[in-house]
XYZ file of C-alpha atoms in Angstrom:
392
model
C 90.390 95.229 108.936
C 94.013 96.829 110.072
C 95.801 97.806 107.076
C 98.710 95.821 106.928
C 102.286 95.855 105.503
C 104.856 94.360 107.015
C 106.739 95.500 105.409
C 109.115 94.924 102.920
C 111.643 96.108 105.092
C 111.396 93.166 107.238
C 113.184 90.977 104.825
C 115.098 94.044 102.992
C 116.523 96.198 105.379
C 115.715 99.290 103.254
C 115.616 102.935 104.576
C 116.108 106.316 104.092
C 116.574 109.641 106.018
C 117.140 112.916 105.051
C 115.166 114.750 102.115
C 116.637 114.378 98.671
C 115.434 115.613 95.547
C 114.871 112.961 92.701
C 117.389 111.924 90.409
C 116.702 112.892 86.942
C 119.445 111.636 85.065
C 117.823 109.549 82.468
C 120.759 107.004 81.996
C 120.821 106.320 85.556
C 120.195 102.414 85.851
C 117.924 101.838 88.643
C 117.687 98.592 90.962
C 116.421 95.791 89.336
C 112.933 94.453 90.442
C 113.138 91.921 93.022
C 110.461 89.630 94.889
C 109.822 88.763 98.430
C 107.285 86.593 100.368
C 106.567 86.198 104.171
C 103.714 85.412 106.416
C 102.778 87.908 109.399
C 99.941 87.946 112.092
C 97.533 91.060 113.157
C 94.905 91.324 115.476
C 92.031 93.280 116.174
C 88.919 92.984 118.376
C 86.532 92.711 115.535
C 88.483 90.420 113.684
C 90.424 88.311 116.247
C 93.820 86.892 115.291
C 94.390 86.979 111.603
C 97.114 85.452 109.566
C 98.322 86.971 106.470
C 100.583 85.753 103.482
C 102.259 88.729 101.480
C 104.271 88.556 98.275
C 105.759 91.614 96.795
C 107.560 92.749 94.048
C 109.809 95.965 94.348
C 112.236 98.229 93.733
C 114.420 99.735 96.322
C 115.032 103.252 96.679
C 118.301 104.874 97.413
C 119.724 104.675 100.859
C 119.383 108.263 101.257
C 115.751 108.940 99.939
C 112.983 109.785 101.855
C 110.985 106.755 101.050
C 112.247 103.165 101.367
C 110.963 101.638 97.770
C 110.868 103.627 94.197
C 108.285 101.262 93.033
C 106.253 98.039 94.637
C 103.428 95.819 94.037
C 101.878 93.699 96.841
C 99.204 91.037 96.957
C 97.805 89.965 100.487
C 95.404 87.418 101.709
C 94.471 86.918 105.099
C 91.782 84.625 107.337
C 91.445 85.349 111.101
C 90.235 82.962 113.978
C 86.754 84.834 113.831
C 85.985 83.986 110.278
C 87.162 87.506 108.766
C 88.941 87.227 105.452
C 90.480 89.737 102.617
C 92.262 89.647 99.358
C 94.112 92.806 98.192
C 96.314 94.203 95.766
C 98.475 97.641 96.377
C 100.576 99.592 93.974
C 102.950 102.406 95.130
C 104.991 104.484 92.458
C 106.093 107.454 94.754
C 108.979 108.119 92.199
C 106.810 107.607 89.368
C 108.360 110.853 87.407
C 109.973 113.975 88.561
C 107.408 115.875 91.011
C 104.851 112.970 90.398
C 103.432 109.836 92.336
C 101.183 107.098 91.853
C 99.467 104.580 94.223
C 95.833 102.435 94.046
C 94.679 99.831 95.774
C 91.721 97.162 95.344
C 90.484 95.192 98.246
C 87.747 92.450 98.723
C 86.820 90.719 101.809
C 84.223 89.926 104.800
C 84.576 91.239 108.356
C 82.469 88.920 110.249
C 82.069 91.299 113.450
C 82.244 94.982 111.624
C 81.505 97.808 114.363
C 80.875 96.884 117.829
C 82.836 93.679 118.394
C 80.032 91.878 120.060
C 77.583 92.771 117.703
C 75.470 91.211 114.949
C 76.847 93.159 111.772
C 79.001 91.493 109.033
C 80.326 93.622 106.299
C 81.198 92.334 102.993
C 83.164 94.847 101.179
C 84.720 95.202 97.405
C 86.834 98.718 97.312
C 89.683 100.309 95.237
C 90.970 103.322 94.514
C 93.290 105.152 92.570
C 95.374 108.399 93.560
C 97.974 110.476 91.427
C 99.828 113.354 93.141
C 101.851 116.217 91.817
C 104.346 118.112 93.662
C 103.057 122.116 93.080
C 106.325 123.344 95.077
C 108.558 122.964 97.711
C 106.967 120.387 100.327
C 103.031 121.245 98.659
C 101.449 118.907 96.998
C 98.231 118.275 95.104
C 96.720 114.876 95.185
C 93.414 113.645 93.218
C 91.783 110.231 93.981
C 88.837 108.385 92.510
C 87.709 105.520 94.251
C 84.734 102.768 93.916
C 82.972 100.719 96.467
C 80.499 98.089 97.262
C 79.478 97.359 100.854
C 76.795 94.832 101.910
C 75.886 94.838 105.508
C 74.075 92.102 107.247
C 73.140 91.505 110.983
C 70.080 91.976 113.126
C 67.808 94.472 111.614
C 67.059 96.232 115.054
C 70.800 96.926 114.989
C 71.305 97.737 111.429
C 68.501 99.920 111.853
C 69.562 101.792 115.215
C 73.341 102.554 113.272
C 71.924 103.339 109.810
C 68.789 104.879 110.038
C 69.135 106.891 107.101
C 70.213 104.572 104.971
C 67.889 103.880 101.998
C 66.181 100.523 102.124
C 63.478 98.361 100.366
C 62.891 101.304 98.126
C 61.789 103.909 100.648
C 63.679 106.701 102.556
C 64.624 107.424 105.722
C 61.668 109.857 106.286
C 59.111 106.919 105.705
C 58.690 104.016 108.139
C 60.893 101.615 106.663
C 61.034 97.788 107.369
C 64.572 96.718 107.896
C 66.070 93.459 106.525
C 69.024 91.608 108.085
C 70.746 93.638 105.088
C 71.750 96.739 103.417
C 73.925 97.096 100.354
C 75.112 100.079 98.826
C 77.089 100.846 95.312
C 79.190 104.272 95.664
C 81.699 105.883 93.640
C 83.603 108.918 95.004
C 86.273 111.547 93.995
C 88.425 113.448 96.282
C 90.841 116.255 96.009
C 93.448 117.403 98.695
C 96.583 119.648 99.224
C 99.328 118.122 101.024
C 102.119 119.957 103.340
C 104.772 117.128 103.897
C 107.726 118.566 106.716
C 108.667 115.015 107.499
C 112.008 113.791 107.708
C 111.293 110.702 105.733
C 108.148 109.155 104.813
C 108.358 105.761 106.810
C 108.937 106.073 110.073
C 109.513 109.392 110.657
C 111.297 110.766 113.539
C 110.388 114.594 113.399
C 108.134 117.031 111.031
C 104.703 117.554 110.355
C 102.357 115.967 107.795
C 99.115 118.268 107.128
C 96.196 117.769 104.600
C 92.685 118.980 103.694
C 90.562 117.806 101.246
C 86.897 117.721 99.895
C 85.101 114.976 98.537
C 81.904 114.086 96.629
C 80.347 110.791 95.908
C 77.234 109.005 94.559
C 75.556 106.608 97.402
C 72.516 107.392 98.713
C 71.391 109.920 95.830
C 74.832 111.847 96.090
C 76.708 113.488 98.965
C 79.690 115.841 99.552
C 82.344 116.412 102.507
C 85.694 117.881 103.491
C 88.040 116.675 106.018
C 91.318 117.833 107.722
C 94.180 115.943 109.237
C 97.354 117.320 111.243
C 100.210 115.236 112.655
C 103.498 116.210 114.099
C 106.556 114.270 115.299
C 109.369 114.974 117.769
C 112.359 113.309 119.275
C 113.260 115.226 122.363
C 116.069 113.283 123.531
C 117.699 110.182 121.561
C 115.450 106.938 121.930
C 112.567 108.917 122.868
C 109.341 110.177 120.245
C 106.331 112.215 120.881
C 103.485 112.240 118.394
C 100.252 113.825 118.361
C 97.699 114.136 115.715
C 93.945 115.588 115.342
C 91.556 115.512 112.389
C 87.642 116.203 111.507
C 85.677 115.339 109.053
C 81.989 116.898 107.578
C 79.564 114.434 105.416
C 76.454 115.865 104.052
C 74.291 112.510 104.022
C 73.985 110.140 106.626
C 72.765 107.523 104.055
C 75.877 106.969 102.773
C 77.375 103.954 104.373
C 80.514 103.509 103.463
C 81.483 107.213 103.406
C 80.489 107.472 107.074
C 83.092 105.266 108.162
C 85.823 106.409 106.074
C 88.229 109.693 106.001
C 89.609 109.576 102.540
C 92.938 110.556 103.858
C 96.264 111.146 101.419
C 97.857 107.873 100.761
C 95.947 105.705 103.246
C 91.744 106.149 104.037
C 91.211 105.986 107.719
C 88.493 103.939 109.135
C 86.410 105.889 111.714
C 85.591 105.832 114.390
C 87.421 103.005 115.940
C 90.548 101.251 114.875
C 94.129 100.759 114.589
C 94.521 104.112 112.805
C 91.721 106.237 114.419
C 91.034 105.069 117.678
C 93.133 102.046 119.336
C 90.656 102.087 122.384
C 87.641 101.132 120.250
C 86.341 98.581 117.744
C 87.044 99.216 114.151
C 84.044 101.577 113.036
C 82.712 101.307 116.505
C 80.934 104.877 116.537
C 79.293 106.023 113.401
C 77.984 109.713 112.578
C 78.358 112.209 109.861
C 80.695 114.727 111.655
C 83.963 113.173 113.132
C 86.351 114.665 115.560
C 89.698 112.797 116.731
C 92.751 113.346 118.224
C 95.714 111.517 120.062
C 99.190 111.956 121.501
C 101.702 109.300 121.366
C 105.089 108.384 123.074
C 107.515 105.637 122.233
C 110.858 105.171 123.990
C 113.668 102.570 122.912
C 114.082 99.842 125.418
C 117.065 98.439 123.254
C 118.118 99.827 120.482
C 120.665 98.100 118.013
C 121.039 100.634 115.247
C 120.055 99.700 111.863
C 119.557 96.241 113.153
C 116.585 96.285 115.341
C 114.999 98.249 118.078
C 112.348 97.504 121.107
C 110.040 100.506 122.284
C 107.373 100.737 124.766
C 104.767 102.861 123.569
C 102.164 105.083 125.965
C 98.999 106.755 124.060
C 95.943 108.551 124.862
C 93.383 108.499 122.090
C 90.438 110.842 121.733
C 87.189 111.095 119.328
C 83.780 111.947 118.900
C 81.096 111.222 116.419
C 77.727 113.761 115.708
C 74.720 111.277 115.168
C 71.750 112.226 113.276
C 68.454 111.277 115.436
C 66.299 108.478 114.139
C 63.992 109.994 111.791
C 61.308 108.867 113.452
C 62.143 110.560 116.844
C 60.553 113.774 118.236
C 62.765 116.452 118.352
C 64.547 117.060 121.477
C 64.262 121.427 122.156
C 66.297 120.917 125.046
C 69.003 119.764 122.504
C 68.727 122.120 119.478
C 72.468 120.749 118.064
C 71.510 117.262 118.436
C 72.612 116.229 114.625
C 75.132 115.173 112.830
C 76.758 118.462 111.898
C 80.475 118.913 112.827
C 81.149 121.252 115.401
C 84.119 122.150 117.450
C 84.057 121.106 120.744
C 85.358 118.978 123.063
C 82.137 117.423 125.122
C 80.895 114.110 124.674
C 84.159 112.825 123.754
C 85.374 108.980 124.149
C 88.239 108.789 125.579
C 90.861 105.756 125.836
C 94.225 105.550 127.506
C 96.539 102.570 126.769
C 100.142 101.121 125.964
C 102.237 98.580 124.534
C 105.349 97.842 122.396
C 106.771 98.024 118.733
C 109.719 95.905 117.294
C 111.989 97.276 115.003
C 113.650 94.987 112.646
C 116.245 96.771 110.079
C 115.262 100.152 109.357
C 111.791 100.357 108.271
C 109.992 96.958 109.598
C 107.749 97.453 112.692
C 105.146 95.148 113.939
C 103.005 97.211 116.899
C 100.515 95.822 119.723
C 98.869 97.935 121.913
C 96.109 97.609 124.502
C 93.577 100.198 125.032
C 90.895 101.003 127.487
C 87.738 103.071 127.025
C 84.141 102.877 128.318
C 84.920 99.803 130.231
C 85.910 98.100 127.565
C 89.739 96.922 126.764
C 91.026 96.087 122.678
C 94.097 94.810 121.645
C 95.392 95.752 118.536
C 98.164 93.937 116.264
C 99.360 95.832 113.260
C 102.486 96.386 110.695
C 104.030 99.790 111.111
C 102.833 102.859 113.421
C 99.309 103.745 114.002
C 99.898 107.069 112.253
């Protein structure tokens, strides 16, 4: 499901701009805690249209801070036209202390059509994570995240077996002839460490700069796995009202039986569902492609059609998203000597990528609240997403 957040600024008018050091004056009186609540709407090819209710308790950051909120705890719940539903709580403390920040999330939900939007698989997931970040110096930070996950997939046994042939089932392993049930259930505990270089002018709705991160992770699902990832995004404003954004990333994973890990890059601040979705490939369904190795890239241009300064703006969007997953062949398939690299190991290549093109619009209200709609097309299919904030 789309990670939404419409976004406290919708009612608050919060904003930030150039970099500023944190205030270390212990005698300072910080803004009081406030409460806001409102509904909003998201949409995806997997869920259909989803109505969401949001309640947030927060403390506003300084006007010229890089973040919009010093502290925030948000509770959300939603239900969609295709029967998907979720409830979540997220806490963010980017100004926890000098050089320290803390974030965490817990979410429970059911996605009625996970992966291929017209497929039979539904996903029930209970997941939570907590992350602490320490600034090492300048713009370099070190982050450690711990996470727990319970995933249950239900659907046609043939479709489940084709997408997850290495997932242990019925007490047997993938190298044996397993009779797949109509459900796969798995628990996972994961730890991830990452180094982050944050060169953005501000964390919300950046206009220039870059965000680069790399990390390694390990987990317990499917008798254990490990992996690594790297992501880089850059923002440029070549002229007033026009912004160009580029992003590239990769992930390697050791074990094709770890279901939840197959569909995620454990990125700093917010995990990314792969491959396909509002934050990874807007011309594919969420998690439509699955494999141990993942490559992704994208380019986006936004141009303000109407701009009323800090009050509101309407922008048009054009984008190209691309990506590829590296899939292990079925454990029961005969080896293909003509394709010696036909496995899930990550390789740097542009062969066999799925490319999608699309466009849309974004409505900004006040300084930080954005509602974005995109329409993307790839492989003869059109996918529509509506989400809060920018995709990247």
